[in-house]
Tab-separated table of C-alpha atoms in Angstrom:
chain	number	residue	atom	x	y	z
A	1	UNK	CA	28.369	157.024	176.951
A	2	UNK	CA	32.038	156.246	177.055
A	3	UNK	CA	33.740	156.225	180.422
A	4	UNK	CA	37.238	157.644	180.410
A	5	UNK	CA	39.864	155.887	182.422
A	6	UNK	CA	42.280	157.700	184.634
A	7	UNK	CA	45.795	156.558	183.854
A	8	UNK	CA	48.238	157.178	186.671
A	9	UNK	CA	51.869	157.965	185.771
A	10	UNK	CA	54.281	155.078	186.388
A	11	UNK	CA	58.006	155.323	186.767
A	12	UNK	CA	60.030	154.594	183.625
A	13	UNK	CA	61.760	151.506	184.924
A	14	UNK	CA	63.658	150.917	181.664
A	15	UNK	CA	65.238	154.354	181.756
A	16	UNK	CA	66.185	153.926	185.383
A	17	UNK	CA	67.551	150.415	185.094
A	18	UNK	CA	69.583	150.951	181.902
A	19	UNK	CA	72.219	153.250	183.490
A	20	UNK	CA	72.406	150.871	186.434
A	21	UNK	CA	72.999	147.890	184.159
A	22	UNK	CA	75.661	149.815	182.288
A	23	UNK	CA	77.368	150.780	185.525
A	24	UNK	CA	77.311	147.188	186.754
A	25	UNK	CA	78.622	145.946	183.410
A	26	UNK	CA	81.359	148.588	183.386
A	27	UNK	CA	82.445	147.317	186.793
A	28	UNK	CA	81.984	143.587	186.267
A	29	UNK	CA	83.643	143.256	182.858
A	30	UNK	CA	87.075	144.597	183.872
A	31	UNK	CA	86.993	142.639	187.130
A	32	UNK	CA	85.983	139.478	185.289
A	33	UNK	CA	88.629	139.961	182.619
A	34	UNK	CA	91.349	140.527	185.210
A	35	UNK	CA	90.201	137.493	187.165
A	36	UNK	CA	90.257	135.290	184.073
A	37	UNK	CA	93.744	136.518	183.164
A	38	UNK	CA	95.015	135.882	186.682
A	39	UNK	CA	93.540	132.391	186.585
A	40	UNK	CA	95.595	131.699	183.468
A	41	UNK	CA	98.774	133.631	184.225
A	42	UNK	CA	99.332	132.623	187.868
A	43	UNK	CA	99.678	128.876	187.111
A	44	UNK	CA	102.031	129.738	184.255
A	45	UNK	CA	104.124	132.124	186.329
A	46	UNK	CA	104.801	129.587	189.100
A	47	UNK	CA	106.146	127.092	186.542
A	48	UNK	CA	109.768	128.230	186.793
A	49	UNK	CA	111.588	131.260	185.424
A	50	UNK	CA	110.415	130.652	181.847
A	51	UNK	CA	106.784	130.588	182.918
A	52	UNK	CA	107.229	133.735	184.955
A	53	UNK	CA	108.829	135.478	181.996
A	54	UNK	CA	106.012	134.367	179.694
A	55	UNK	CA	103.362	135.579	182.124
A	56	UNK	CA	105.154	138.887	182.526
A	57	UNK	CA	105.386	139.289	178.727
A	58	UNK	CA	101.657	138.622	178.313
A	59	UNK	CA	100.796	141.054	181.091
A	60	UNK	CA	103.082	143.706	179.611
A	61	UNK	CA	101.537	143.268	176.171
A	62	UNK	CA	98.029	143.642	177.572
A	63	UNK	CA	99.120	146.759	179.463
A	64	UNK	CA	100.518	148.255	176.250
A	65	UNK	CA	97.293	147.450	174.441
A	66	UNK	CA	95.339	149.328	177.087
A	67	UNK	CA	97.687	152.314	177.226
A	68	UNK	CA	99.004	152.930	173.681
A	69	UNK	CA	96.588	150.999	171.488
A	70	UNK	CA	96.763	148.130	169.018
A	71	UNK	CA	99.096	149.503	166.342
A	72	UNK	CA	101.711	150.865	168.751
A	73	UNK	CA	101.728	147.535	170.578
A	74	UNK	CA	102.242	145.709	167.275
A	75	UNK	CA	105.177	148.024	166.492
A	76	UNK	CA	106.850	147.302	169.829
A	77	UNK	CA	106.326	143.536	169.560
A	78	UNK	CA	107.629	143.429	165.980
A	79	UNK	CA	110.670	145.506	166.946
A	80	UNK	CA	111.463	143.048	169.744
A	81	UNK	CA	111.040	140.134	167.346
A	82	UNK	CA	113.351	141.742	164.790
A	83	UNK	CA	115.948	142.425	167.484
A	84	UNK	CA	115.788	138.785	168.591
A	85	UNK	CA	115.955	137.350	165.071
A	86	UNK	CA	119.804	137.169	164.890
A	87	UNK	CA	119.682	135.095	168.112
A	88	UNK	CA	118.300	132.149	166.188
A	89	UNK	CA	119.154	129.548	168.820
A	90	UNK	CA	117.639	131.407	171.777
A	91	UNK	CA	114.848	128.961	172.610
A	92	UNK	CA	114.066	129.180	176.322
A	93	UNK	CA	110.784	127.240	176.152
A	94	UNK	CA	111.657	123.551	175.986
A	95	UNK	CA	108.154	122.454	175.014
A	96	UNK	CA	108.376	124.452	171.769
A	97	UNK	CA	112.101	124.126	171.092
A	98	UNK	CA	111.360	123.739	167.377
A	99	UNK	CA	110.794	127.507	167.228
A	100	UNK	CA	113.121	130.291	168.316
A	101	UNK	CA	111.843	132.987	170.651
A	102	UNK	CA	112.056	135.467	167.777
A	103	UNK	CA	109.649	133.300	165.758
A	104	UNK	CA	107.071	133.414	168.526
A	105	UNK	CA	107.433	137.145	169.085
A	106	UNK	CA	107.241	137.965	165.380
A	107	UNK	CA	104.177	135.741	165.045
A	108	UNK	CA	102.512	137.576	167.932
A	109	UNK	CA	103.384	140.915	166.338
A	110	UNK	CA	101.967	139.847	162.984
A	111	UNK	CA	98.754	138.645	164.615
A	112	UNK	CA	98.342	142.045	166.250
A	113	UNK	CA	99.168	143.735	162.957
A	114	UNK	CA	96.530	141.719	161.098
A	115	UNK	CA	93.889	143.320	163.319
A	116	UNK	CA	95.213	146.733	162.257
A	117	UNK	CA	95.257	145.830	158.555
A	118	UNK	CA	91.711	144.453	158.333
A	119	UNK	CA	89.799	146.200	155.583
A	120	UNK	CA	92.845	147.576	153.768
A	121	UNK	CA	93.483	146.854	150.112
A	122	UNK	CA	96.566	145.276	148.629
A	123	UNK	CA	98.902	147.854	147.065
A	124	UNK	CA	100.037	147.660	143.484
A	125	UNK	CA	103.257	145.714	144.166
A	126	UNK	CA	102.365	143.394	141.337
A	127	UNK	CA	105.907	142.352	140.417
A	128	UNK	CA	106.602	140.933	143.881
A	129	UNK	CA	103.073	139.582	144.373
A	130	UNK	CA	103.033	137.919	140.947
A	131	UNK	CA	106.457	136.346	141.450
A	132	UNK	CA	105.504	135.141	144.943
A	133	UNK	CA	102.280	133.558	143.676
A	134	UNK	CA	104.087	131.925	140.753
A	135	UNK	CA	106.774	130.546	143.057
A	136	UNK	CA	104.134	128.976	145.302
A	137	UNK	CA	102.373	127.403	142.307
A	138	UNK	CA	105.614	125.981	140.906
A	139	UNK	CA	106.516	124.713	144.389
A	140	UNK	CA	103.181	122.918	144.691
A	141	UNK	CA	103.626	121.251	141.298
A	142	UNK	CA	107.183	120.189	142.130
A	143	UNK	CA	106.111	118.873	145.535
A	144	UNK	CA	103.387	116.778	143.933
A	145	UNK	CA	106.012	114.935	141.867
A	146	UNK	CA	108.623	114.688	144.631
A	147	UNK	CA	109.709	111.416	146.233
A	148	UNK	CA	108.686	112.801	149.635
A	149	UNK	CA	105.806	115.233	149.007
A	150	UNK	CA	105.269	115.853	152.721
A	151	UNK	CA	108.828	117.077	153.313
A	152	UNK	CA	108.680	119.229	150.188
A	153	UNK	CA	105.364	120.798	151.199
A	154	UNK	CA	106.748	121.480	154.672
A	155	UNK	CA	109.698	123.344	153.140
A	156	UNK	CA	107.326	125.227	150.844
A	157	UNK	CA	105.269	126.309	153.860
A	158	UNK	CA	108.450	127.535	155.580
A	159	UNK	CA	109.285	129.487	152.430
A	160	UNK	CA	105.870	131.158	152.411
A	161	UNK	CA	105.919	131.990	156.126
A	162	UNK	CA	109.581	132.985	156.361
A	163	UNK	CA	110.131	134.845	153.099
A	164	UNK	CA	106.760	136.088	151.874
A	165	UNK	CA	104.657	136.881	154.944
A	166	UNK	CA	106.630	139.861	156.262
A	167	UNK	CA	106.893	141.700	152.900
A	168	UNK	CA	103.177	141.132	152.292
A	169	UNK	CA	102.182	142.493	155.711
A	170	UNK	CA	104.585	145.440	155.445
A	171	UNK	CA	103.413	146.538	151.996
A	172	UNK	CA	99.807	146.672	153.218
A	173	UNK	CA	100.752	148.446	156.434
A	174	UNK	CA	102.963	151.388	155.354
A	175	UNK	CA	103.431	153.013	158.806
A	176	UNK	CA	105.426	156.079	159.792
A	177	UNK	CA	108.983	156.382	158.492
A	178	UNK	CA	110.179	156.403	162.073
A	179	UNK	CA	109.067	152.774	162.318
A	180	UNK	CA	111.418	151.821	159.468
A	181	UNK	CA	114.352	153.440	161.266
A	182	UNK	CA	113.377	151.767	164.531
A	183	UNK	CA	113.190	148.309	162.946
A	184	UNK	CA	116.580	148.741	161.256
A	185	UNK	CA	118.124	149.910	164.525
A	186	UNK	CA	116.531	146.994	166.387
A	187	UNK	CA	118.172	144.495	164.021
A	188	UNK	CA	121.606	146.075	164.502
A	189	UNK	CA	121.196	146.084	168.291
A	190	UNK	CA	120.144	142.436	168.145
A	191	UNK	CA	123.434	141.580	166.438
A	192	UNK	CA	125.349	143.477	169.112
A	193	UNK	CA	123.480	141.458	171.726
A	194	UNK	CA	124.484	138.265	169.921
A	195	UNK	CA	128.103	139.468	169.938
A	196	UNK	CA	127.914	139.906	173.716
A	197	UNK	CA	126.395	136.427	174.004
A	198	UNK	CA	129.281	135.031	171.941
A	199	UNK	CA	131.689	136.059	174.706
A	200	UNK	CA	129.440	135.103	177.632
A	201	UNK	CA	126.684	132.498	177.505
A	202	UNK	CA	127.293	131.518	173.886
A	203	UNK	CA	131.039	131.118	174.160
A	204	UNK	CA	133.200	129.590	171.456
A	205	UNK	CA	132.139	126.644	169.367
A	206	UNK	CA	132.912	124.962	166.090
A	207	UNK	CA	136.666	124.646	166.725
A	208	UNK	CA	137.188	128.148	168.009
A	209	UNK	CA	134.657	129.989	165.856
A	210	UNK	CA	132.286	132.096	167.920
A	211	UNK	CA	128.600	131.354	167.608
A	212	UNK	CA	126.657	133.308	170.243
A	213	UNK	CA	122.995	132.366	170.183
A	214	UNK	CA	123.101	131.500	166.471
A	215	UNK	CA	122.559	127.954	165.266
A	216	UNK	CA	125.761	128.105	163.189
A	217	UNK	CA	128.763	130.453	162.978
A	218	UNK	CA	127.914	131.166	159.330
A	219	UNK	CA	124.498	132.415	160.426
A	220	UNK	CA	126.134	134.719	162.955
A	221	UNK	CA	128.360	136.072	160.173
A	222	UNK	CA	125.433	136.456	157.760
A	223	UNK	CA	123.341	138.416	160.285
A	224	UNK	CA	126.320	140.613	161.192
A	225	UNK	CA	126.870	141.332	157.485
A	226	UNK	CA	123.219	142.343	157.035
A	227	UNK	CA	123.502	144.619	160.076
A	228	UNK	CA	126.617	146.217	158.560
A	229	UNK	CA	124.676	146.795	155.346
A	230	UNK	CA	122.000	148.684	157.330
A	231	UNK	CA	124.490	151.097	158.908
A	232	UNK	CA	124.886	153.449	155.889
A	233	UNK	CA	121.123	153.916	155.956
A	234	UNK	CA	121.137	154.609	159.704
A	235	UNK	CA	124.076	156.961	159.291
A	236	UNK	CA	122.042	159.080	156.876
A	237	UNK	CA	118.671	159.130	158.653
A	238	UNK	CA	119.751	159.495	162.277
A	239	UNK	CA	120.815	162.903	163.635
A	240	UNK	CA	124.473	163.702	163.081
A	241	UNK	CA	125.194	163.800	166.784
A	242	UNK	CA	124.602	160.028	166.803
A	243	UNK	CA	127.101	159.306	164.036
A	244	UNK	CA	129.708	158.162	166.561
A	245	UNK	CA	127.248	155.581	167.908
A	246	UNK	CA	126.546	154.286	164.401
A	247	UNK	CA	130.298	153.941	163.785
A	248	UNK	CA	130.727	152.014	167.053
A	249	UNK	CA	127.842	149.726	166.119
A	250	UNK	CA	129.529	149.163	162.760
A	251	UNK	CA	132.733	148.149	164.511
A	252	UNK	CA	130.833	145.689	166.714
A	253	UNK	CA	129.064	144.126	163.714
A	254	UNK	CA	132.336	143.909	161.772
A	255	UNK	CA	133.884	142.116	164.748
A	256	UNK	CA	130.933	139.720	164.688
A	257	UNK	CA	131.779	138.857	161.067
A	258	UNK	CA	135.430	138.325	162.047
A	259	UNK	CA	134.878	135.975	164.984
A	260	UNK	CA	132.217	133.970	163.142
A	261	UNK	CA	134.839	132.777	160.670
A	262	UNK	CA	132.380	133.114	157.795
A	263	UNK	CA	134.328	133.779	154.607
A	264	UNK	CA	131.148	134.451	152.650
A	265	UNK	CA	130.051	137.110	155.157
A	266	UNK	CA	133.435	138.827	154.925
A	267	UNK	CA	133.406	138.994	151.121
A	268	UNK	CA	129.779	140.195	151.080
A	269	UNK	CA	130.565	142.909	153.664
A	270	UNK	CA	133.457	144.211	151.536
A	271	UNK	CA	131.228	144.173	148.444
A	272	UNK	CA	128.509	146.104	150.294
A	273	UNK	CA	131.041	148.802	151.253
A	274	UNK	CA	132.042	149.155	147.586
A	275	UNK	CA	128.386	149.307	146.520
A	276	UNK	CA	127.756	152.036	149.101
A	277	UNK	CA	130.432	154.199	147.502
A	278	UNK	CA	129.018	153.482	144.034
A	279	UNK	CA	125.453	154.392	145.060
A	280	UNK	CA	126.388	157.573	146.921
A	281	UNK	CA	129.172	158.686	144.514
A	282	UNK	CA	130.730	160.968	147.129
A	283	UNK	CA	134.462	161.290	147.702
A	284	UNK	CA	134.150	161.908	151.440
A	285	UNK	CA	132.383	158.580	151.927
A	286	UNK	CA	135.207	156.745	150.190
A	287	UNK	CA	137.747	158.567	152.383
A	288	UNK	CA	135.831	157.753	155.579
A	289	UNK	CA	135.562	154.079	154.646
A	290	UNK	CA	139.279	154.011	153.892
A	291	UNK	CA	140.025	155.517	157.310
A	292	UNK	CA	137.766	153.010	159.045
A	293	UNK	CA	139.487	150.198	157.140
A	294	UNK	CA	142.892	151.052	158.638
A	295	UNK	CA	142.215	149.238	161.959
A	296	UNK	CA	140.853	146.276	160.005
A	297	UNK	CA	144.007	146.213	157.857
A	298	UNK	CA	146.101	146.228	161.047
A	299	UNK	CA	144.143	143.278	162.484
A	300	UNK	CA	144.559	141.385	159.199
A	301	UNK	CA	148.283	142.081	159.191
A	302	UNK	CA	148.625	140.846	162.761
A	303	UNK	CA	146.741	137.690	161.854
A	304	UNK	CA	148.985	137.061	158.845
A	305	UNK	CA	152.222	137.593	160.752
A	306	UNK	CA	150.862	135.508	163.618
A	307	UNK	CA	150.247	132.467	161.404
A	308	UNK	CA	146.602	133.427	160.838
A	309	UNK	CA	146.211	130.689	158.211
A	310	UNK	CA	146.041	128.104	161.005
A	311	UNK	CA	143.269	129.921	162.846
A	312	UNK	CA	139.517	129.657	162.483
A	313	UNK	CA	138.850	133.370	162.124
A	314	UNK	CA	137.771	134.777	158.780
A	315	UNK	CA	141.259	135.368	157.452
A	316	UNK	CA	142.614	132.012	158.544
A	317	UNK	CA	139.778	130.151	156.845
A	318	UNK	CA	139.991	132.399	153.786
A	319	UNK	CA	143.653	131.415	153.455
A	320	UNK	CA	142.751	127.739	153.684
A	321	UNK	CA	143.489	127.153	157.370
A	322	UNK	CA	141.362	125.820	160.201
A	323	UNK	CA	138.267	123.952	159.110
A	324	UNK	CA	138.229	125.493	155.612
A	325	UNK	CA	139.369	122.339	153.797
A	326	UNK	CA	136.668	120.135	155.344
A	327	UNK	CA	134.031	122.797	154.769
A	328	UNK	CA	134.995	123.122	151.117
A	329	UNK	CA	134.760	119.367	150.642
A	330	UNK	CA	131.278	119.258	152.187
A	331	UNK	CA	130.152	122.143	149.973
A	332	UNK	CA	131.393	120.364	146.863
A	333	UNK	CA	129.557	117.146	147.752
A	334	UNK	CA	126.286	118.937	148.504
A	335	UNK	CA	126.569	121.021	145.349
A	336	UNK	CA	127.137	117.873	143.288
A	337	UNK	CA	123.986	116.273	144.719
A	338	UNK	CA	121.912	119.357	143.917
A	339	UNK	CA	123.391	119.648	140.435
A	340	UNK	CA	122.590	116.005	139.675
A	341	UNK	CA	119.019	116.583	140.864
A	342	UNK	CA	118.687	119.602	138.583
A	343	UNK	CA	120.043	117.819	135.504
A	344	UNK	CA	117.678	114.893	136.121
A	345	UNK	CA	114.591	117.164	136.375
A	346	UNK	CA	115.560	120.509	134.819
A	347	UNK	CA	112.058	121.809	134.145
A	348	UNK	CA	110.232	121.573	137.490
A	349	UNK	CA	112.868	120.123	139.830
A	350	UNK	CA	112.635	117.371	142.424
A	351	UNK	CA	110.808	119.254	145.185
A	352	UNK	CA	112.047	121.198	148.173
A	353	UNK	CA	113.712	118.323	149.995
A	354	UNK	CA	117.324	117.284	150.519
A	355	UNK	CA	118.604	119.569	147.767
A	356	UNK	CA	118.004	122.539	150.078
A	357	UNK	CA	121.226	121.606	151.914
A	358	UNK	CA	123.398	122.879	149.044
A	359	UNK	CA	125.423	125.977	149.973
A	360	UNK	CA	124.026	127.987	147.082
A	361	UNK	CA	120.468	129.318	147.162
A	362	UNK	CA	120.324	129.616	143.379
A	363	UNK	CA	121.385	125.995	142.923
A	364	UNK	CA	118.928	125.016	145.657
A	365	UNK	CA	116.030	126.659	143.859
A	366	UNK	CA	117.080	125.258	140.458
A	367	UNK	CA	117.268	121.708	141.844
A	368	UNK	CA	114.052	122.064	143.868
A	369	UNK	CA	111.696	123.756	141.394
A	370	UNK	CA	113.626	123.635	138.119
A	371	UNK	CA	114.588	126.340	135.690
A	372	UNK	CA	111.040	127.761	135.768
A	373	UNK	CA	111.143	128.165	139.533
A	374	UNK	CA	114.643	129.663	139.399
A	375	UNK	CA	113.488	132.288	136.905
A	376	UNK	CA	110.528	133.141	139.139
A	377	UNK	CA	112.735	133.353	142.232
A	378	UNK	CA	115.192	135.669	140.489
A	379	UNK	CA	112.277	137.938	139.585
A	380	UNK	CA	111.122	137.825	143.223
A	381	UNK	CA	114.533	138.743	144.605
A	382	UNK	CA	115.029	141.327	141.867
A	383	UNK	CA	111.681	142.934	142.695
A	384	UNK	CA	112.849	143.465	146.295
A	385	UNK	CA	116.064	145.125	145.084
A	386	UNK	CA	114.144	147.235	142.551
A	387	UNK	CA	111.659	148.270	145.234
A	388	UNK	CA	114.475	149.466	147.484
A	389	UNK	CA	116.582	151.253	144.860
A	390	UNK	CA	113.464	153.092	143.607
A	391	UNK	CA	112.905	154.777	146.973
A	392	UNK	CA	113.984	158.409	147.390
A	393	UNK	CA	117.261	159.179	149.067
A	394	UNK	CA	118.425	158.163	151.632
A	395	UNK	CA	115.825	155.414	151.879
A	396	UNK	CA	117.254	153.815	148.732
A	397	UNK	CA	120.227	152.711	150.859
A	398	UNK	CA	117.971	149.897	152.071
A	399	UNK	CA	119.010	148.173	148.853
A	400	UNK	CA	122.435	147.417	150.354
A	401	UNK	CA	121.266	144.490	152.542
A	402	UNK	CA	119.318	143.108	149.570
A	403	UNK	CA	122.393	143.216	147.341
A	404	UNK	CA	124.532	141.797	150.147
A	405	UNK	CA	122.172	138.841	150.496
A	406	UNK	CA	122.064	138.341	146.724
A	407	UNK	CA	125.875	138.172	146.705
A	408	UNK	CA	126.196	135.836	149.658
A	409	UNK	CA	123.453	133.645	148.184
A	410	UNK	CA	125.968	131.754	146.063
A	411	UNK	CA	127.747	130.634	149.253
A	412	UNK	CA	124.967	130.051	151.784
A	413	UNK	CA	122.031	127.726	152.419
A	414	UNK	CA	119.790	130.396	153.971
A	415	UNK	CA	116.773	130.892	151.743
A	416	UNK	CA	113.731	131.762	153.834
A	417	UNK	CA	114.714	132.367	157.445
A	418	UNK	CA	113.242	135.335	159.276
A	419	UNK	CA	116.646	136.794	160.245
A	420	UNK	CA	117.157	137.481	156.526
A	421	UNK	CA	113.687	138.590	155.512
A	422	UNK	CA	113.205	140.791	158.568
A	423	UNK	CA	115.750	143.037	156.821
A	424	UNK	CA	114.793	142.425	153.189
A	425	UNK	CA	111.154	143.300	153.948
A	426	UNK	CA	111.980	146.799	155.235
A	427	UNK	CA	111.725	148.585	151.825
A	428	UNK	CA	108.065	147.530	151.586
A	429	UNK	CA	107.239	149.653	154.632
A	430	UNK	CA	107.686	152.783	152.503
A	431	UNK	CA	105.611	154.147	149.635
A	432	UNK	CA	107.310	155.079	146.406
A	433	UNK	CA	107.277	158.855	146.014
A	434	UNK	CA	106.556	159.465	149.686
A	435	UNK	CA	106.880	163.121	150.553
A	436	UNK	CA	108.141	164.699	153.686
A	437	UNK	CA	105.884	166.459	156.125
A	438	UNK	CA	106.304	169.871	154.520
A	439	UNK	CA	105.500	168.604	151.028
A	440	UNK	CA	109.072	168.244	149.793
A	441	UNK	CA	110.206	165.035	148.190
A	442	UNK	CA	113.195	163.344	149.789
A	443	UNK	CA	114.607	162.570	146.354
A	444	UNK	CA	116.681	165.713	146.082
A	445	UNK	CA	120.380	166.224	145.407
A	446	UNK	CA	122.211	167.080	148.581
A	447	UNK	CA	119.260	166.487	150.861
A	448	UNK	CA	119.836	164.718	154.136
A	449	UNK	CA	117.044	163.266	156.225
A	450	UNK	CA	117.181	163.279	159.982
A	451	UNK	CA	114.936	162.216	162.809
A	452	UNK	CA	113.319	165.353	164.227
A	453	UNK	CA	114.039	166.257	167.802
A	454	UNK	CA	111.372	166.857	170.447
A	455	UNK	CA	107.726	166.324	169.812
A	456	UNK	CA	106.024	166.341	166.475
A	457	UNK	CA	104.713	163.960	163.849
A	458	UNK	CA	106.431	160.627	163.513
A	459	UNK	CA	107.596	161.196	159.940
A	460	UNK	CA	111.248	161.846	159.160
A	461	UNK	CA	111.801	165.144	157.426
A	462	UNK	CA	114.575	166.449	155.258
A	463	UNK	CA	116.860	169.150	156.601
A	464	UNK	CA	115.606	172.409	155.030
A	465	UNK	CA	119.112	173.922	155.118
A	466	UNK	CA	120.355	171.296	152.668
A	467	UNK	CA	117.675	171.636	150.002
A	468	UNK	CA	118.915	172.611	146.571
A	469	UNK	CA	116.090	171.437	144.322
A	470	UNK	CA	112.447	172.552	144.072
A	471	UNK	CA	109.659	170.233	145.133
A	472	UNK	CA	108.811	167.460	142.713
A	473	UNK	CA	105.278	167.850	141.503
């Protein structure tokens, strides 16, 4: 006969202990994380003002991550990096003086953005992607046959990081249109900050030419020209009540071109203004630009009557005064070296070495990677311009900085630096055929996009009072 056992009920220790363990973990993890951060940040913060600033920046970034999330933090960090990019010589950390502060901030922003982009597919930007891949392959082949392969590969890596990384990340990202406006505005404000630095901490350099926190007056002029080329876009997308601020920012950037003494930046800025009229094809724009040119004409006249040819401003150097003669001689010598390198190896070039000092990016590329590499690079640069001009209005005005850079390319050495490509990458943030929030396409005659006031979605919408065409299907 089987004897049944009496089983007494026992407390469910697992069910009781699990909430306790979770509560302890929820308390210990934050405390442990804060303690570990303090253990790292406190020694850094007591290491002078730079260390304190670095610790404060890290703490602020972590606070943003906790409050607004990963993508919003990446947006803020990238905007700060773009604003700092014209200040190319602002390098407060002596231990890493080889990199500007903008490089470090943009790198941090891209690292945050990579976490947002994980799992996304590459878009169909095959013209740019194909040209970029071909340029890298040609660069590798040319570097293999170069006299100094290490130096050539180093320049090729800088080309990939400086010129190709931002467009690639932006085309995968495709955030709100408000982000595009914010990045463009950040770049313009960064140039205004550099203008202030030129009259304070940066002072005058290079025989009277202002430099600010740029590494060269020509770089200050180039960045100011790119900022000027962004202003027509900002004028169209920002609310009309801010038009006066955009005009003032344009005056500040134009003054930055003037004091830099960069003749190439001046000629490119004038060409961009003409291209703006051609793209918009509106009489009132031509009249406004003519009115804004009157003060500039007065300044030019004063410079001419005041013996401006002997000065190192733009006009003086354009007329052959100041340091123009010595600069022209150096350009001729560097161009001759690059041309000789190209004629000696016309097919694949001599590698990305000393020839990159020539003041002509097209001659640089031809000498470095040959006629094949030049053809690929022209396709790459053309794909950026085509991407911008194909956007609906007024976003197609982002083509102006691209065309300005293409024009100044015959007179500058700047090929892959982030203060150029932070602007040229902006068109890739937008999708072709993007529609506004209410389903209307922005590509309509007479439409004018503005940033909406108050709360609401982050997309820019067209003004419904200006619509004259039906939605595109």
